[in-house]
Amino acid sequence: MAIGEFSPAYADPPPVDVEKIKALEAATLAAYPRPKNLRITDITIPGSQRQIPARLYQPIDESGDLLTGPLPIFVWFHGGAFVHGDINMGEAEFTACEVAAQANAVTISVDYKLADADVRFPCCQVDCLDSALWALEQSDSLHANPEKLFVGGGSAGAYLAGSVSL
């Protein structure tokens, strides 16, 4: 490839094995019994560069009311080598559900902007930083403790969590 022709994403269409992996993951995710003590809501976070899709996981009591806390906040960034993945992949959904349910933490899974041939660094970091700052700003309405904000991620998301925490 000549300089300037490189794209960090795979060719269109993706290789067949990627499609098989996605199908297997979708089947696994469909069979996952989500914890009963959560309210799960798709939200949009107003970012500095775009509206950021995210999913909010809030612990609830036996009657279905939100726990009033103040609860810790956990912001999760999915993996995917910065070029694929989203909040619907198993790694993101399983982690967000289990942390929210078992730690009674308000959890936000962020669908950050992926890199491609036209979109480059720092698009992912900007979305992730904006999401963490939004979580802090919204802590009262989320029944959360802004002094107990944690960020985490898998693979590329771990890199993003590290850079956001710095």
Coordinates of N, CA and C in Angstrom, one line a residue:
M1 N 0.8 -1.2 0.0 CA 0.0 0.0 0.0 C 0.9 1.2 0.0
A2 N 0.4 2.2 -0.7 CA 1.1 3.5 -0.7 C 0.8 4.3 0.5
I3 N 1.6 5.3 0.8 CA 1.3 6.1 2.0 C 0.0 6.8 1.7
G4 N -0.9 6.9 2.7 CA -2.2 7.5 2.5 C -3.3 6.6 2.2
E5 N -2.9 5.3 1.8 CA -4.0 4.4 1.5 C -4.3 3.5 2.6
F6 N -3.6 3.6 3.7 CA -3.8 2.7 4.9 C -5.1 3.1 5.6
S7 N -5.9 2.1 5.9 CA -7.1 2.3 6.7 C -7.0 1.3 7.9
P8 N -7.2 1.8 9.1 CA -7.1 1.0 10.3 C -8.1 -0.1 10.4
A9 N -9.2 0.1 9.6 CA -10.3 -0.9 9.7 C -10.1 -2.0 8.6
Y10 N -10.7 -3.1 8.7 CA -10.5 -4.2 7.7 C -11.3 -3.8 6.5
A11 N -11.0 -4.5 5.4 CA -11.6 -4.2 4.1 C -13.2 -4.4 4.2
D12 N -13.8 -3.8 3.2 CA -15.3 -3.9 3.1 C -15.6 -4.9 2.0
P13 N -16.3 -6.0 2.2 CA -16.9 -6.4 3.5 C -15.8 -7.0 4.4
P14 N -16.2 -7.2 5.7 CA -15.2 -7.8 6.6 C -15.0 -9.3 6.3
P15 N -13.9 -9.9 6.7 CA -13.7 -11.3 6.4 C -14.8 -12.2 7.0
V16 N -15.0 -13.3 6.3 CA -16.1 -14.2 6.7 C -16.0 -14.6 8.2
D17 N -14.7 -14.9 8.7 CA -14.6 -15.3 10.1 C -15.1 -14.2 11.0
V18 N -14.9 -12.9 10.7 CA -15.4 -11.9 11.6 C -16.9 -11.9 11.6
E19 N -17.6 -12.2 10.5 CA -19.0 -12.3 10.5 C -19.5 -13.5 11.4
K20 N -18.8 -14.6 11.3 CA -19.1 -15.8 12.1 C -18.9 -15.5 13.6
I21 N -17.9 -14.8 13.9 CA -17.6 -14.4 15.3 C -18.7 -13.5 15.8
K22 N -19.1 -12.5 15.0 CA -20.2 -11.6 15.4 C -21.5 -12.4 15.6
A23 N -21.8 -13.4 14.8 CA -23.0 -14.1 14.9 C -23.0 -15.0 16.2
L24 N -21.9 -15.6 16.5 CA -21.7 -16.4 17.7 C -21.9 -15.5 18.9
E25 N -21.3 -14.3 18.9 CA -21.4 -13.4 20.0 C -22.8 -12.9 20.2
A26 N -23.5 -12.6 19.1 CA -24.9 -12.2 19.2 C -25.8 -13.3 19.8
A27 N -25.5 -14.5 19.5 CA -26.3 -15.7 20.1 C -26.0 -15.8 21.5
T28 N -24.7 -15.6 21.9 CA -24.4 -15.7 23.3 C -25.0 -14.6 24.1
L29 N -25.0 -13.4 23.6 CA -25.6 -12.2 24.2 C -27.1 -12.4 24.4
A30 N -27.8 -12.9 23.4 CA -29.2 -13.2 23.4 C -29.6 -14.1 24.5
A31 N -28.7 -15.1 24.8 CA -29.0 -16.1 25.8 C -28.6 -15.6 27.3
Y32 N -27.9 -14.5 27.4 CA -27.5 -14.0 28.7 C -28.7 -13.5 29.5
P33 N -28.8 -14.1 30.7 CA -29.9 -13.7 31.6 C -29.5 -12.4 32.4
R34 N -29.9 -11.3 32.0 CA -29.5 -10.0 32.6 C -30.1 -10.0 34.1
P35 N -29.3 -9.5 35.0 CA -29.7 -9.4 36.4 C -31.0 -8.7 36.5
K36 N -31.8 -9.1 37.5 CA -33.2 -8.6 37.6 C -33.2 -7.2 38.4
N37 N -32.0 -6.9 39.1 CA -32.0 -5.8 39.9 C -31.4 -4.5 39.2
L38 N -31.7 -4.4 37.9 CA -31.2 -3.3 37.1 C -32.3 -2.7 36.3
R39 N -32.2 -1.4 36.1 CA -32.9 -0.6 35.1 C -31.9 -0.3 34.0
I40 N -32.2 -0.7 32.8 CA -31.2 -0.5 31.7 C -31.9 0.4 30.7
T41 N -31.2 1.5 30.4 CA -31.7 2.6 29.5 C -30.7 3.0 28.5
D42 N -31.1 3.1 27.2 CA -30.2 3.7 26.2 C -30.3 5.2 26.3
I43 N -29.2 5.8 26.4 CA -29.1 7.3 26.5 C -28.2 7.9 25.5
T44 N -28.2 9.2 25.4 CA -27.3 10.0 24.6 C -26.6 11.0 25.5
I45 N -25.3 11.0 25.4 CA -24.5 12.0 26.2 C -24.1 13.1 25.3
P46 N -24.4 14.4 25.7 CA -24.0 15.5 24.9 C -22.5 15.7 25.0
G47 N -21.8 15.4 23.9 CA -20.4 15.5 23.9 C -20.0 16.8 23.2
S48 N -18.7 17.1 23.3 CA -18.1 18.3 22.7 C -18.0 18.3 21.2
Q49 N -18.0 17.0 20.7 CA -17.9 16.9 19.2 C -19.1 16.2 18.6
R50 N -19.9 15.5 19.4 CA -21.1 14.8 18.8 C -21.9 14.3 20.0
Q51 N -23.1 13.8 19.7 CA -24.0 13.2 20.6 C -23.5 11.7 20.8
I52 N -23.1 11.3 22.0 CA -22.5 10.0 22.2 C -23.5 9.0 22.7
P53 N -23.7 7.9 21.9 CA -24.6 6.9 22.4 C -24.0 6.1 23.6
A54 N -24.9 5.8 24.5 CA -24.4 5.1 25.7 C -25.5 4.3 26.3
R55 N -25.2 3.4 27.2 CA -26.3 2.7 27.9 C -26.0 2.8 29.4
L56 N -27.1 3.2 30.1 CA -27.1 3.4 31.5 C -27.7 2.2 32.3
Y57 N -27.0 1.7 33.3 CA -27.4 0.6 34.1 C -27.5 1.2 35.5
Q58 N -28.8 1.1 36.1 CA -29.0 1.7 37.4 C -29.6 0.6 38.3
P59 N -29.0 0.3 39.5 CA -29.5 -0.7 40.4 C -30.9 -0.2 40.9
I60 N -31.7 -1.2 41.1 CA -33.1 -1.0 41.6 C -33.3 -1.9 42.8
D61 N -34.3 -1.6 43.6 CA -34.7 -2.4 44.7 C -35.7 -3.4 44.3
E62 N -36.2 -4.2 45.3 CA -37.1 -5.3 44.9 C -38.5 -4.8 44.4
S63 N -38.8 -3.5 44.7 CA -40.1 -3.0 44.2 C -39.9 -2.3 42.8
G64 N -38.6 -2.2 42.3 CA -38.4 -1.6 41.1 C -37.9 -0.2 41.1
D65 N -37.8 0.4 42.3 CA -37.4 1.8 42.5 C -35.9 1.9 42.4
L66 N -35.4 3.0 41.9 CA -33.9 3.2 41.9 C -33.3 3.2 43.3
L67 N -32.2 2.6 43.4 CA -31.5 2.8 44.7 C -31.0 4.3 44.8
T68 N -31.2 4.9 46.0 CA -30.9 6.3 46.1 C -29.5 6.7 46.4
G69 N -28.7 5.8 46.9 CA -27.3 6.0 47.1 C -27.0 7.1 48.1
P70 N -25.9 7.8 47.9 CA -25.2 7.9 46.6 C -24.4 6.7 46.3
L71 N -24.5 6.3 45.1 CA -23.8 5.0 44.6 C -22.5 5.4 43.9
P72 N -21.6 4.5 43.8 CA -20.4 4.7 43.0 C -20.8 4.7 41.5
I73 N -20.0 5.4 40.7 CA -20.2 5.5 39.2 C -19.1 4.7 38.5
F74 N -19.5 3.9 37.6 CA -18.5 3.1 36.8 C -18.8 3.4 35.3
V75 N -17.8 3.9 34.6 CA -17.9 4.2 33.2 C -17.0 3.2 32.5
W76 N -17.7 2.5 31.6 CA -17.0 1.4 30.9 C -16.8 1.7 29.4
F77 N -15.6 1.4 28.9 CA -15.2 1.6 27.5 C -14.9 0.2 26.9
H78 N -15.7 -0.2 25.9 CA -15.5 -1.5 25.2 C -14.2 -1.6 24.5
G79 N -13.8 -2.8 24.2 CA -12.6 -3.1 23.4 C -13.0 -3.1 21.9
G80 N -12.0 -3.5 21.1 CA -12.2 -3.5 19.7 C -11.2 -2.9 18.8
A81 N -10.0 -2.7 19.4 CA -8.8 -2.2 18.6 C -9.1 -0.8 18.0
F82 N -10.0 -0.1 18.6 CA -10.4 1.3 18.2 C -11.2 1.3 16.9
V83 N -11.3 0.2 16.2 CA -12.0 0.2 14.9 C -13.2 -0.7 14.8
H84 N -13.6 -1.4 15.8 CA -14.8 -2.1 15.9 C -15.3 -2.3 17.3
G85 N -16.4 -2.9 17.5 CA -17.0 -3.1 18.8 C -18.0 -2.0 19.1
D86 N -18.8 -2.3 20.1 CA -19.8 -1.3 20.5 C -20.4 -1.7 21.9
I87 N -21.4 -1.0 22.3 CA -22.0 -1.3 23.6 C -22.9 -2.6 23.6
N88 N -23.2 -3.1 22.4 CA -24.0 -4.3 22.2 C -23.2 -5.6 22.2
M89 N -21.8 -5.5 22.2 CA -21.0 -6.7 22.2 C -21.0 -7.3 23.7
G90 N -20.9 -8.6 23.7 CA -20.9 -9.3 25.0 C -20.0 -8.7 26.1
E91 N -18.8 -8.4 25.7 CA -17.8 -7.9 26.7 C -18.4 -6.6 27.4
A92 N -19.0 -5.8 26.6 CA -19.5 -4.5 27.2 C -20.8 -4.8 28.0
E93 N -21.7 -5.6 27.4 CA -23.0 -5.8 28.1 C -22.8 -6.6 29.4
F94 N -22.0 -7.7 29.3 CA -21.8 -8.6 30.5 C -21.1 -7.8 31.6
T95 N -20.1 -7.0 31.3 CA -19.3 -6.3 32.3 C -20.2 -5.2 32.9
A96 N -20.9 -4.4 32.1 CA -21.7 -3.4 32.7 C -22.8 -3.9 33.5
C97 N -23.5 -5.0 33.1 CA -24.6 -5.6 33.9 C -24.1 -6.1 35.2
E98 N -23.0 -6.9 35.2 CA -22.5 -7.5 36.4 C -21.9 -6.5 37.4
V99 N -21.2 -5.5 36.9 CA -20.7 -4.5 37.8 C -21.8 -3.7 38.5
A100 N -22.8 -3.3 37.7 CA -23.9 -2.6 38.2 C -24.7 -3.4 39.2
A101 N -25.0 -4.7 38.9 CA -25.8 -5.5 39.7 C -25.1 -5.9 41.0
Q102 N -23.8 -6.3 40.9 CA -23.1 -6.9 42.0 C -22.5 -5.8 42.9
A103 N -22.1 -4.6 42.4 CA -21.5 -3.6 43.2 C -22.5 -2.5 43.5
N104 N -23.7 -2.6 43.0 CA -24.7 -1.5 43.2 C -24.1 -0.2 42.8
A105 N -23.6 -0.2 41.5 CA -22.9 1.0 41.0 C -23.7 1.5 39.7
V106 N -23.9 2.7 39.6 CA -24.5 3.3 38.4 C -23.4 3.1 37.4
T107 N -23.8 2.4 36.3 CA -22.8 2.1 35.3 C -23.2 2.6 33.9
I108 N -22.2 3.2 33.2 CA -22.4 3.8 31.9 C -21.5 3.1 30.9
S109 N -22.1 2.4 29.9 CA -21.3 1.8 28.9 C -21.3 2.8 27.7
V110 N -20.1 3.2 27.2 CA -20.0 4.3 26.2 C -19.7 3.7 24.8
D111 N -20.5 4.1 23.9 CA -20.3 3.7 22.5 C -19.5 4.8 21.8
Y112 N -18.2 4.9 22.1 CA -17.3 5.9 21.6 C -17.1 5.8 20.1
K113 N -16.8 6.9 19.5 CA -16.5 7.0 18.0 C -15.3 6.1 17.7
L114 N -15.5 5.3 16.7 CA -14.5 4.4 16.2 C -13.6 5.1 15.1
A115 N -12.4 4.7 15.1 CA -11.5 5.2 14.1 C -11.7 4.5 12.7
D116 N -11.5 5.3 11.7 CA -11.6 4.7 10.3 C -10.7 5.5 9.4
A117 N -10.8 5.3 8.1 CA -9.9 6.0 7.2 C -10.0 7.5 7.3
D118 N -11.2 8.0 7.7 CA -11.3 9.5 7.8 C -11.3 10.0 9.2
V119 N -11.5 9.2 10.2 CA -11.6 9.6 11.6 C -10.4 9.0 12.4
R120 N -9.7 9.9 13.0 CA -8.5 9.5 13.7 C -8.4 9.9 15.1
F121 N -7.3 9.6 15.8 CA -7.0 10.1 17.1 C -7.2 11.6 17.2
P122 N -7.8 12.2 18.2 CA -8.2 11.6 19.5 C -9.7 11.4 19.6
C123 N -10.4 11.1 18.5 CA -11.9 11.0 18.5 C -12.4 10.1 19.6
C124 N -11.8 8.9 19.8 CA -12.2 8.0 20.9 C -12.0 8.6 22.3
Q125 N -10.9 9.2 22.5 CA -10.6 9.8 23.8 C -11.5 10.9 24.1
V126 N -11.8 11.7 23.1 CA -12.7 12.9 23.4 C -14.1 12.4 23.8
D127 N -14.6 11.4 23.1 CA -15.9 10.8 23.5 C -15.9 10.3 24.9
C128 N -14.8 9.6 25.3 CA -14.7 8.9 26.6 C -14.5 10.0 27.7
L129 N -13.7 11.0 27.5 CA -13.5 12.0 28.4 C -14.8 12.8 28.6
D130 N -15.5 13.1 27.5 CA -16.8 13.8 27.6 C -17.8 13.0 28.4
S131 N -17.8 11.7 28.3 CA -18.7 10.8 29.0 C -18.4 10.7 30.5
A132 N -17.1 10.7 30.8 CA -16.8 10.7 32.2 C -17.1 12.0 32.9
L133 N -16.9 13.1 32.2 CA -17.2 14.4 32.8 C -18.7 14.6 32.9
W134 N -19.5 14.0 31.9 CA -20.9 14.1 32.0 C -21.4 13.3 33.2
A135 N -20.8 12.1 33.5 CA -21.2 11.3 34.6 C -21.0 12.1 35.9
L136 N -19.9 12.8 36.0 CA -19.6 13.7 37.2 C -20.7 14.8 37.3
E137 N -21.0 15.4 36.2 CA -21.9 16.5 36.2 C -23.3 16.1 36.6
Q138 N -23.7 14.8 36.2 CA -25.0 14.3 36.4 C -25.1 13.5 37.7
S139 N -24.1 13.5 38.5 CA -24.1 12.5 39.6 C -25.3 12.7 40.5
D140 N -25.8 13.9 40.8 CA -26.9 14.1 41.6 C -28.2 13.4 41.0
S141 N -28.4 13.7 39.8 CA -29.6 13.1 39.1 C -29.5 11.6 39.0
L142 N -28.3 11.1 39.0 CA -28.0 9.6 38.9 C -28.0 8.9 40.2
H143 N -28.2 9.7 41.3 CA -28.1 9.2 42.7 C -26.7 8.6 42.9
A144 N -25.7 9.3 42.4 CA -24.3 8.8 42.5 C -23.4 9.7 43.2
N145 N -22.3 9.2 43.7 CA -21.3 9.9 44.4 C -20.2 10.3 43.5
P146 N -20.0 11.6 43.2 CA -19.0 12.0 42.2 C -17.6 11.7 42.7
E147 N -17.4 11.5 44.0 CA -16.1 11.2 44.5 C -15.7 9.8 44.4
K148 N -16.7 9.0 43.9 CA -16.4 7.5 43.7 C -16.7 7.2 42.2
L149 N -16.0 7.9 41.3 CA -16.2 7.7 39.9 C -15.0 6.8 39.5
F150 N -15.3 5.7 38.8 CA -14.3 4.8 38.3 C -14.5 4.6 36.8
V151 N -13.3 4.4 36.1 CA -13.4 4.2 34.7 C -12.7 2.8 34.4
G152 N -13.2 2.1 33.4 CA -12.5 0.8 33.1 C -12.8 0.5 31.7
G153 N -12.1 -0.5 31.2 CA -12.3 -0.9 29.8 C -11.6 -2.2 29.5
G154 N -12.0 -2.8 28.4 CA -11.3 -4.0 27.9 C -10.5 -3.7 26.6
S155 N -9.2 -4.1 26.6 CA -8.3 -3.9 25.5 C -8.2 -2.4 25.1
A156 N -8.7 -2.0 23.9 CA -8.6 -0.6 23.5 C -9.3 0.2 24.6
G157 N -10.4 -0.3 25.2 CA -11.1 0.4 26.2 C -10.3 0.6 27.5
A158 N -9.4 -0.3 27.7 CA -8.5 -0.1 28.9 C -7.5 1.0 28.6
Y159 N -7.0 1.1 27.4 CA -6.2 2.2 27.0 C -7.0 3.6 27.2
L160 N -8.2 3.6 26.8 CA -9.0 4.8 26.9 C -9.3 5.1 28.4
A161 N -9.5 4.1 29.2 CA -9.7 4.3 30.6 C -8.5 4.9 31.2
G162 N -7.3 4.4 30.9 CA -6.1 4.9 31.4 C -5.8 6.4 31.0
S163 N -6.1 6.7 29.8 CA -5.8 8.1 29.3 C -6.8 9.0 29.9
V164 N -8.1 8.6 30.0 CA -9.1 9.4 30.6 C -8.8 9.7 32.1
S165 N -8.3 8.7 32.8 CA -8.1 8.8 34.2 C -6.9 9.8 34.5
L166 N -5.9 9.8 33.5 CA -4.8 10.8 33.6 C -5.3 12.2 33.5

